[in-house]
Amino acid sequence: MCADPALSLATWRDADLVLVGADLAGALTDLGPPRRAGVHVVGAPTGDEAFRHALGLGAISVVELPEGAGWLSDVLADVGERASPGRLVGVIGGSGGAGATTLACALAQWHATRGATLLVDADPLGPGLDRLLGMEEVPGVRWEALVETAGRLGARSLREGVPRRHGLGVLTWAALRRRLDLATARRVLPAAIRGHDLVVLDLPRQADSLGELVDRCDDLLVVTPTTVPGLAATARMVAGLGREGRTGLVVRPGALSDADAARVTGLPVVAAVGDQRGLAASVDRGLGPLTGRGPLARAARDLLAAA
């Protein structure tokens, strides 16, 4: 914080965020600071003058107080988190019933004991991630509520608002009739990675928004059974995505080999997940798929260590 416009130039370039008081914006504009991102003019309503100074500074916005106090609080809360954003790992099934949603839940459960984790349901036709984890009754914000909001979404607001248990946050739908609003997802995902060490995105196999969601992922895991129909479907889906780099194949038991899976799909095999005893019972009891040291736990450990 600096009350002298001239002295503020010493840290102008290096600061994560620059908030310029409306009363000092004119004096600072006269000094001609270099253009940079992340500049906002903040203060009581001052009419057109504040906007003229904001243009001179290359500011992103003019935030009037007290109306913009909530926005300002979220921005300040995000400053420390923005320096080291989390990773976004997408999980998608190469064919129907491959087990992608189960793997997404297992990854999130495993990481939740080690760092801030958010599991995001992007598949409107899926079973509902809260149900697989026994979190249907946990209070918190769902997709429907976020669609009704506008403007910038703060990382802290999202982190504290979603249903959360044992360190794991889950964003899914409340109603049976579901639709993924892409505009809302564009606000949610940046806030999610600012506020969490890991965000796991359970992706739909078919959606108008699939290409953009996949492009946002740091890593993409494609789950497929090593069967002839499963690999054929996976190969078509992978070709349609057109993604290059940081994409791996997670194989499930079948008649074909891991080498066959890699050859058919063109993706490297990064993990193999065998059948897990008691999986259905664990999910039915609301415990989620990750229990003990079974195949899912080993796969989650290895995949996240490599991510």
CSV table of C-alpha atoms in Angstrom, one decimal:
chain,number,residue,atom,x,y,z
A,1,MET,CA,0.0,0.0,0.0
A,2,CYS,CA,1.4,3.4,-1.0
A,3,ALA,CA,-0.2,6.8,-0.6
A,4,ASP,CA,2.4,8.5,-2.8
A,5,PRO,CA,1.8,8.0,-6.5
A,6,ALA,CA,5.4,8.5,-7.4
A,7,LEU,CA,6.6,5.9,-4.8
A,8,SER,CA,4.1,3.4,-6.1
A,9,LEU,CA,6.0,3.1,-9.4
A,10,ALA,CA,8.8,1.2,-7.7
A,11,THR,CA,6.6,-1.9,-7.4
A,12,TRP,CA,4.2,-1.2,-10.3
A,13,ARG,CA,5.6,-3.9,-12.6
A,14,ASP,CA,6.0,-6.7,-10.0
A,15,ALA,CA,2.8,-6.5,-8.0
A,16,ASP,CA,0.3,-9.4,-8.5
A,17,LEU,CA,-2.5,-6.9,-8.4
A,18,VAL,CA,-2.8,-3.0,-8.6
A,19,LEU,CA,-5.6,-1.2,-6.9
A,20,VAL,CA,-5.5,2.6,-7.5
A,21,GLY,CA,-7.6,4.8,-5.3
A,22,ALA,CA,-10.0,7.0,-7.4
A,23,ASP,CA,-8.7,10.1,-5.6
A,24,LEU,CA,-5.1,9.3,-6.7
A,25,ALA,CA,-5.8,8.0,-10.2
A,26,GLY,CA,-5.3,11.4,-11.8
A,27,ALA,CA,-2.0,12.1,-10.2
A,28,LEU,CA,-0.8,8.6,-11.1
A,29,THR,CA,-1.9,9.0,-14.7
A,30,ASP,CA,0.1,12.1,-15.0
A,31,LEU,CA,3.3,10.1,-14.2
A,32,GLY,CA,2.7,7.8,-17.2
A,33,PRO,CA,3.3,4.4,-15.6
A,34,PRO,CA,3.8,1.5,-18.1
A,35,ARG,CA,0.8,-0.5,-19.2
A,36,ARG,CA,0.3,-3.8,-17.3
A,37,ALA,CA,-2.4,-6.3,-16.5
A,38,GLY,CA,-4.4,-6.5,-13.3
A,39,VAL,CA,-5.0,-2.7,-12.7
A,40,HIS,CA,-8.3,-1.5,-11.2
A,41,VAL,CA,-9.4,1.9,-10.1
A,42,VAL,CA,-11.3,1.7,-6.8
A,43,GLY,CA,-13.3,4.2,-4.8
A,44,ALA,CA,-16.5,6.1,-4.1
A,45,PRO,CA,-18.5,7.1,-7.2
A,46,THR,CA,-16.7,10.0,-9.0
A,47,GLY,CA,-18.5,10.2,-12.3
A,48,ASP,CA,-16.8,10.3,-15.7
A,49,GLU,CA,-13.4,11.5,-14.3
A,50,ALA,CA,-12.6,8.1,-12.8
A,51,PHE,CA,-13.2,6.4,-16.1
A,52,ARG,CA,-11.0,8.8,-18.0
A,53,HIS,CA,-8.2,8.1,-15.5
A,54,ALA,CA,-8.8,4.4,-15.7
A,55,LEU,CA,-8.4,4.5,-19.5
A,56,GLY,CA,-5.2,6.5,-19.1
A,57,LEU,CA,-3.8,3.8,-16.8
A,58,GLY,CA,-5.0,0.9,-18.9
A,59,ALA,CA,-7.1,-0.3,-16.0
A,60,ILE,CA,-9.4,-3.3,-16.4
A,61,SER,CA,-12.3,-1.8,-14.5
A,62,VAL,CA,-13.5,0.9,-12.2
A,63,VAL,CA,-14.9,-0.5,-9.0
A,64,GLU,CA,-17.3,1.7,-7.0
A,65,LEU,CA,-17.5,1.3,-3.3
A,66,PRO,CA,-19.3,0.2,-1.2
A,67,GLU,CA,-21.2,-1.7,-4.0
A,68,GLY,CA,-18.1,-3.5,-5.1
A,69,ALA,CA,-16.9,-4.5,-1.7
A,70,GLY,CA,-17.7,-8.2,-2.2
A,71,TRP,CA,-15.9,-8.3,-5.5
A,72,LEU,CA,-12.9,-6.5,-3.9
A,73,SER,CA,-12.8,-9.0,-1.1
A,74,ASP,CA,-12.7,-12.0,-3.5
A,75,VAL,CA,-10.0,-10.4,-5.6
A,76,LEU,CA,-7.8,-9.8,-2.5
A,77,ALA,CA,-8.4,-13.3,-1.3
A,78,ASP,CA,-7.3,-14.7,-4.7
A,79,VAL,CA,-4.0,-12.7,-4.9
A,80,GLY,CA,-1.9,-15.2,-2.9
A,81,GLU,CA,-3.5,-18.2,-4.6
A,82,ARG,CA,-2.9,-17.0,-8.2
A,83,ALA,CA,0.8,-17.4,-8.0
A,84,SER,CA,0.5,-21.2,-7.9
A,85,PRO,CA,-2.7,-22.3,-9.5
A,86,GLY,CA,-3.7,-25.9,-9.1
A,87,ARG,CA,-3.8,-28.6,-11.9
A,88,LEU,CA,-6.9,-29.4,-13.8
A,89,VAL,CA,-7.1,-33.2,-14.7
A,90,GLY,CA,-9.9,-34.3,-17.0
A,91,VAL,CA,-11.2,-37.9,-17.0
A,92,ILE,CA,-13.3,-39.2,-19.9
A,93,GLY,CA,-14.5,-42.6,-20.9
A,94,GLY,CA,-13.5,-43.9,-24.3
A,95,SER,CA,-16.6,-45.9,-24.4
A,96,GLY,CA,-19.8,-46.2,-22.3
A,97,GLY,CA,-19.4,-47.8,-18.9
A,98,ALA,CA,-15.6,-47.7,-19.0
A,99,GLY,CA,-15.3,-46.5,-15.4
A,100,ALA,CA,-14.2,-42.9,-16.0
A,101,THR,CA,-16.5,-41.5,-13.3
A,102,THR,CA,-15.3,-44.1,-10.8
A,103,LEU,CA,-11.7,-43.2,-11.6
A,104,ALA,CA,-12.5,-39.4,-11.3
A,105,CYS,CA,-13.9,-40.0,-7.8
A,106,ALA,CA,-11.0,-42.1,-6.8
A,107,LEU,CA,-8.4,-39.5,-7.9
A,108,ALA,CA,-10.3,-36.8,-6.0
A,109,GLN,CA,-10.7,-38.9,-2.8
A,110,TRP,CA,-7.0,-39.9,-2.8
A,111,HIS,CA,-5.8,-36.3,-3.2
A,112,ALA,CA,-8.2,-34.8,-0.7
A,113,THR,CA,-6.2,-36.1,2.2
A,114,ARG,CA,-3.1,-34.3,0.8
A,115,GLY,CA,-4.3,-31.0,-0.5
A,116,ALA,CA,-7.3,-28.8,-1.4
A,117,THR,CA,-9.3,-30.8,-4.0
A,118,LEU,CA,-12.4,-30.2,-6.1
A,119,LEU,CA,-14.3,-32.8,-8.1
A,120,VAL,CA,-16.4,-31.2,-10.9
A,121,ASP,CA,-19.3,-33.0,-12.5
A,122,ALA,CA,-19.5,-31.9,-16.2
A,123,ASP,CA,-21.5,-34.9,-17.4
A,124,PRO,CA,-25.3,-34.1,-17.2
A,125,LEU,CA,-26.1,-37.7,-18.0
A,126,GLY,CA,-23.9,-39.2,-15.3
A,127,PRO,CA,-25.1,-40.7,-12.0
A,128,GLY,CA,-24.2,-37.6,-10.0
A,129,LEU,CA,-20.8,-37.5,-8.2
A,130,ASP,CA,-22.4,-36.5,-4.9
A,131,ARG,CA,-24.4,-39.8,-5.0
A,132,LEU,CA,-21.3,-41.9,-5.6
A,133,LEU,CA,-19.6,-40.3,-2.7
A,134,GLY,CA,-22.6,-40.3,-0.3
A,135,MET,CA,-22.8,-36.5,-0.3
A,136,GLU,CA,-26.3,-35.9,-1.6
A,137,GLU,CA,-27.4,-34.3,1.7
A,138,VAL,CA,-24.3,-32.2,2.2
A,139,PRO,CA,-25.4,-28.5,1.9
A,140,GLY,CA,-23.7,-26.3,-0.6
A,141,VAL,CA,-23.8,-24.6,-4.0
A,142,ARG,CA,-24.7,-26.7,-7.0
A,143,TRP,CA,-24.4,-25.8,-10.8
A,144,GLU,CA,-28.0,-24.5,-10.8
A,145,ALA,CA,-27.1,-21.7,-8.3
A,146,LEU,CA,-24.0,-20.7,-10.1
A,147,VAL,CA,-25.9,-20.3,-13.4
A,148,GLU,CA,-28.0,-17.6,-11.7
A,149,THR,CA,-25.0,-15.6,-10.7
A,150,ALA,CA,-23.0,-13.1,-12.9
A,151,GLY,CA,-19.6,-11.6,-13.0
A,152,ARG,CA,-16.3,-12.7,-11.6
A,153,LEU,CA,-16.3,-15.8,-9.3
A,154,GLY,CA,-13.8,-15.7,-6.5
A,155,ALA,CA,-11.7,-18.7,-5.7
A,156,ARG,CA,-12.5,-18.5,-2.0
A,157,SER,CA,-16.3,-18.1,-2.6
A,158,LEU,CA,-16.3,-21.2,-4.7
A,159,ARG,CA,-14.1,-23.2,-2.3
A,160,GLU,CA,-16.2,-22.3,0.7
A,161,GLY,CA,-19.5,-22.6,-1.1
A,162,VAL,CA,-19.5,-26.1,-2.6
A,163,PRO,CA,-20.5,-29.3,-0.7
A,164,ARG,CA,-17.4,-30.5,1.1
A,165,ARG,CA,-16.5,-33.4,3.3
A,166,HIS,CA,-13.1,-34.7,4.5
A,167,GLY,CA,-11.4,-32.0,2.5
A,168,LEU,CA,-13.1,-33.0,-0.8
A,169,GLY,CA,-15.4,-30.5,-2.5
A,170,VAL,CA,-17.9,-31.6,-5.1
A,171,LEU,CA,-19.7,-29.5,-7.7
A,172,THR,CA,-22.6,-31.2,-9.4
A,173,TRP,CA,-26.3,-30.7,-10.0
A,174,ALA,CA,-29.3,-30.9,-7.6
A,175,ALA,CA,-32.1,-31.6,-10.1
A,176,LEU,CA,-32.7,-34.6,-12.4
A,177,ARG,CA,-33.0,-32.4,-15.5
A,178,ARG,CA,-29.4,-31.2,-16.1
A,179,ARG,CA,-27.6,-29.0,-18.5
A,180,LEU,CA,-24.0,-27.8,-18.5
A,181,ASP,CA,-24.0,-24.1,-19.1
A,182,LEU,CA,-20.7,-23.3,-20.9
A,183,ALA,CA,-20.6,-19.7,-19.9
A,184,THR,CA,-20.9,-20.6,-16.2
A,185,ALA,CA,-18.2,-23.3,-16.7
A,186,ARG,CA,-15.9,-20.6,-18.1
A,187,ARG,CA,-16.2,-18.7,-14.8
A,188,VAL,CA,-16.1,-21.7,-12.5
A,189,LEU,CA,-13.0,-23.5,-13.8
A,190,PRO,CA,-10.5,-20.6,-13.4
A,191,ALA,CA,-11.8,-19.9,-9.9
A,192,ALA,CA,-11.5,-23.7,-9.1
A,193,ILE,CA,-7.9,-23.9,-10.1
A,194,ARG,CA,-7.0,-20.7,-8.2
A,195,GLY,CA,-8.6,-22.1,-5.0
A,196,HIS,CA,-7.5,-25.8,-5.1
A,197,ASP,CA,-4.3,-27.8,-5.5
A,198,LEU,CA,-6.2,-30.3,-7.8
A,199,VAL,CA,-9.4,-30.0,-9.8
A,200,VAL,CA,-10.7,-33.3,-11.3
A,201,LEU,CA,-13.1,-32.8,-14.1
A,202,ASP,CA,-15.5,-35.7,-14.9
A,203,LEU,CA,-16.1,-35.1,-18.7
A,204,PRO,CA,-19.1,-36.2,-20.8
A,205,ARG,CA,-18.4,-38.3,-23.9
A,206,GLN,CA,-20.5,-36.2,-26.1
A,207,ALA,CA,-21.3,-32.5,-25.7
A,208,ASP,CA,-21.1,-29.3,-27.7
A,209,SER,CA,-18.7,-28.0,-25.0
A,210,LEU,CA,-16.5,-31.0,-24.9
A,211,GLY,CA,-13.7,-29.6,-27.0
A,212,GLU,CA,-13.3,-26.4,-25.0
A,213,LEU,CA,-13.4,-28.3,-21.7
A,214,VAL,CA,-10.7,-30.7,-22.9
A,215,ASP,CA,-8.5,-27.8,-24.0
A,216,ARG,CA,-8.7,-26.4,-20.5
A,217,CYS,CA,-7.3,-29.6,-18.9
A,218,ASP,CA,-3.6,-29.7,-18.0
A,219,ASP,CA,-3.8,-33.5,-18.2
A,220,LEU,CA,-6.4,-35.8,-19.8
A,221,LEU,CA,-7.0,-39.4,-18.8
A,222,VAL,CA,-9.0,-41.6,-21.2
A,223,VAL,CA,-10.4,-44.7,-19.6
A,224,THR,CA,-11.1,-47.7,-21.8
A,225,PRO,CA,-11.7,-51.5,-21.5
A,226,THR,CA,-9.2,-53.5,-23.5
A,227,THR,CA,-11.9,-55.1,-25.7
A,228,VAL,CA,-12.4,-54.8,-29.4
A,229,PRO,CA,-15.6,-52.7,-29.2
A,230,GLY,CA,-14.2,-50.6,-26.4
A,231,LEU,CA,-10.9,-49.8,-28.1
A,232,ALA,CA,-12.7,-49.1,-31.4
A,233,ALA,CA,-15.0,-46.6,-29.7
A,234,THR,CA,-12.0,-45.0,-27.8
A,235,ALA,CA,-10.0,-44.6,-31.0
A,236,ARG,CA,-12.9,-42.7,-32.7
A,237,MET,CA,-13.4,-40.5,-29.6
A,238,VAL,CA,-9.7,-39.7,-29.3
A,239,ALA,CA,-9.5,-38.8,-33.0
A,240,GLY,CA,-12.4,-36.5,-32.6
A,241,LEU,CA,-10.8,-34.7,-29.7
A,242,GLY,CA,-7.7,-33.9,-31.7
A,243,ARG,CA,-5.7,-33.2,-28.5
A,244,GLU,CA,-1.9,-33.4,-28.6
A,245,GLY,CA,0.2,-34.0,-25.6
A,246,ARG,CA,-0.4,-34.7,-21.9
A,247,THR,CA,-3.1,-37.3,-22.7
A,248,GLY,CA,-2.8,-40.9,-21.4
A,249,LEU,CA,-4.8,-44.1,-21.6
A,250,VAL,CA,-6.0,-45.8,-18.4
A,251,VAL,CA,-6.9,-49.4,-19.3
A,252,ARG,CA,-9.4,-51.8,-17.8
A,253,PRO,CA,-9.4,-55.6,-18.0
A,254,GLY,CA,-10.2,-57.1,-21.4
A,255,ALA,CA,-9.0,-59.7,-23.9
A,256,LEU,CA,-6.5,-57.4,-25.6
A,257,SER,CA,-3.1,-56.3,-24.3
A,258,ASP,CA,-1.9,-52.8,-23.2
A,259,ALA,CA,0.3,-52.8,-26.3
A,260,ASP,CA,-2.8,-53.4,-28.4
A,261,ALA,CA,-4.6,-50.5,-26.7
A,262,ALA,CA,-1.7,-48.1,-27.3
A,263,ARG,CA,-1.5,-49.1,-31.0
A,264,VAL,CA,-5.2,-48.8,-31.7
A,265,THR,CA,-5.7,-45.5,-29.9
A,266,GLY,CA,-2.4,-43.8,-30.5
A,267,LEU,CA,-2.1,-43.0,-26.8
A,268,PRO,CA,0.4,-44.2,-24.2
A,269,VAL,CA,-0.9,-46.4,-21.5
A,270,VAL,CA,-0.3,-44.6,-18.2
A,271,ALA,CA,-2.1,-46.9,-15.8
A,272,ALA,CA,-4.0,-50.2,-15.6
A,273,VAL,CA,-6.9,-50.6,-13.2
A,274,GLY,CA,-8.1,-54.1,-12.4
A,275,ASP,CA,-11.4,-55.1,-10.9
A,276,GLN,CA,-11.8,-54.0,-7.3
A,277,ARG,CA,-13.5,-56.3,-4.9
A,278,GLY,CA,-16.4,-54.7,-3.0
A,279,LEU,CA,-16.6,-51.6,-5.2
A,280,ALA,CA,-20.3,-51.6,-5.7
A,281,ALA,CA,-21.0,-52.2,-2.0
A,282,SER,CA,-18.6,-49.3,-1.0
A,283,VAL,CA,-20.4,-46.9,-3.4
A,284,ASP,CA,-23.9,-48.1,-2.1
A,285,ARG,CA,-22.8,-47.3,1.4
A,286,GLY,CA,-21.8,-43.8,0.5
A,287,LEU,CA,-18.1,-44.3,1.0
A,288,GLY,CA,-17.1,-43.7,-2.6
A,289,PRO,CA,-14.9,-46.0,-4.7
A,290,LEU,CA,-11.6,-45.4,-2.9
A,291,THR,CA,-11.2,-47.9,0.0
A,292,GLY,CA,-8.0,-49.4,1.4
A,293,ARG,CA,-5.1,-50.1,-0.9
A,294,GLY,CA,-6.9,-51.6,-3.9
A,295,PRO,CA,-6.3,-51.1,-7.6
A,296,LEU,CA,-8.0,-47.7,-7.6
A,297,ALA,CA,-5.8,-46.4,-4.8
A,298,ARG,CA,-2.7,-47.6,-6.5
A,299,ALA,CA,-3.7,-46.1,-9.8
A,300,ALA,CA,-4.7,-42.7,-8.2
A,301,ARG,CA,-1.3,-42.5,-6.5
A,302,ASP,CA,0.7,-43.3,-9.6
A,303,LEU,CA,-1.3,-41.1,-11.9
A,304,LEU,CA,-1.2,-38.0,-9.6
A,305,ALA,CA,2.5,-38.5,-8.9
A,306,ALA,CA,3.1,-38.3,-12.6
A,307,ALA,CA,0.8,-35.4,-13.3
